[in-house]
Short mmCIF file of C-alpha atoms in Angstrom, two decimals:
data_model
loop_
_atom_site.label_atom_id
_atom_site.label_comp_id
_atom_site.label_asym_id
_atom_site.label_seq_id
_atom_site.Cartn_x
_atom_site.Cartn_y
_atom_site.Cartn_z
CA MET A 53 74.09 127.35 144.27
CA THR A 54 76.68 125.91 141.92
CA ARG A 55 80.14 124.90 143.03
CA LYS A 56 83.11 125.48 140.85
CA LEU A 57 85.55 122.59 140.59
CA PRO A 58 89.21 123.35 141.16
CA THR A 59 91.28 123.57 137.98
CA PHE A 60 93.57 120.71 138.99
CA LEU A 61 90.55 118.44 139.45
CA ILE A 62 89.20 119.31 136.01
CA SER A 63 92.64 118.66 134.50
CA ALA A 64 92.85 115.29 136.24
CA MET A 65 89.40 114.32 134.96
CA LEU A 66 90.28 115.31 131.40
CA LEU A 67 93.53 113.37 131.61
CA ALA A 68 91.72 110.28 132.85
CA CYS A 69 89.15 110.50 130.03
CA GLY A 70 91.86 111.02 127.45
CA SER A 71 93.78 107.99 128.71
CA ALA A 72 90.70 105.83 128.40
CA VAL A 73 90.13 106.95 124.82
CA LEU A 74 93.78 106.34 123.91
CA ALA A 75 93.74 102.90 125.53
CA GLN A 76 91.07 101.61 123.12
CA PRO A 77 93.22 101.80 119.93
CA VAL A 78 96.13 100.19 121.77
CA ALA A 79 93.92 97.30 122.87
CA MET A 80 92.60 96.90 119.32
CA GLU A 81 96.14 96.87 117.94
CA GLU A 82 97.18 94.23 120.47
CA ARG A 83 94.23 92.01 119.48
CA LEU A 84 95.10 92.36 115.81
CA LEU A 85 98.71 91.43 116.53
CA GLU A 86 97.63 88.39 118.55
CA ARG A 87 95.36 87.28 115.73
CA GLY A 88 98.15 87.75 113.22
CA ALA A 89 100.58 85.80 115.39
CA VAL A 90 99.01 82.53 114.22
CA ALA A 91 100.95 81.25 111.23
CA ASP A 92 99.14 80.54 107.99
CA SER A 93 98.87 76.80 107.54
CA THR A 94 96.78 76.26 104.40
CA PRO A 95 97.59 77.43 100.88
CA GLN A 96 94.38 79.48 100.90
CA GLN A 97 95.46 81.31 104.08
CA LYS A 98 98.90 81.95 102.63
CA TYR A 99 97.33 83.23 99.41
CA ARG A 100 95.01 85.57 101.31
CA THR A 101 97.91 86.98 103.33
CA ALA A 102 100.01 87.41 100.19
CA ILE A 103 97.32 89.34 98.32
CA ASN A 104 96.66 91.53 101.35
CA GLU A 105 100.36 92.33 101.57
CA ALA A 106 100.58 92.96 97.82
CA GLY A 107 97.65 95.36 97.98
CA GLY A 108 99.03 97.15 101.01
CA GLY A 109 102.45 97.47 99.44
CA TYR A 110 100.92 98.80 96.22
CA LYS A 111 98.98 101.41 98.17
CA LEU A 112 102.11 102.56 100.01
CA TYR A 113 104.08 102.64 96.78
CA LEU A 114 101.41 104.84 95.15
CA GLU A 115 101.41 107.18 98.14
CA ASP A 116 105.17 107.52 97.73
CA CYS A 117 104.72 108.19 93.99
CA ALA A 118 102.27 110.98 94.76
CA THR A 119 105.03 112.90 96.57
CA LYS A 120 107.35 112.82 93.56
CA ALA A 121 107.65 115.47 90.88
CA ALA A 122 105.19 115.21 87.99
CA ALA A 123 107.90 114.08 85.59
CA GLU A 124 108.81 111.11 87.81
CA ARG A 125 105.27 110.21 88.86
CA THR A 126 104.27 108.21 85.78
CA ALA A 127 107.39 106.05 85.85
CA CYS A 128 106.96 105.51 89.58
CA ARG A 129 103.35 104.38 89.13
CA ARG A 130 104.37 102.07 86.31
CA GLU A 131 107.03 100.50 88.52
CA ALA A 132 104.55 100.20 91.40
CA LYS A 133 102.12 98.36 89.13
CA ALA A 134 104.88 96.02 87.91
CA VAL A 135 105.82 95.16 91.51
CA TYR A 136 102.15 94.61 92.38
CA ASP A 137 101.64 92.35 89.36
CA ARG A 138 104.75 90.34 90.30
CA ASP A 139 103.54 89.99 93.91
CA MET A 140 100.09 88.87 92.76
CA ALA A 141 101.64 86.28 90.43
CA ALA A 142 103.67 84.95 93.35
CA ALA A 143 100.49 84.82 95.45
CA ARG A 144 98.71 82.77 92.77
CA GLN A 145 101.65 80.34 92.80
CA LEU A 146 100.91 79.66 96.46
CA LEU A 147 97.58 78.11 95.48
CA ARG A 148 99.25 75.78 92.99
CA LYS A 149 101.53 74.18 95.58
#
């Protein structure tokens, strides 16, 4: 004989499972923030951070360009590349200090 669980109990179980799944990304994000809270102290660390930020900014800029009209897209991509190149040049300067 099988027993049927009450609907409220099933809902509570699903909610508890969902909360556990959602808690994992939050914990991961907190660990990443804690790791990033340590300031870069060497030129190599500063360079690495700068190139990561340049790459991330370039990616976001290109995503923004993709939403523009076709006539504006080429100019937007050209500008994104110029900003990226400038950021990378600044990152290389960090190694020379």
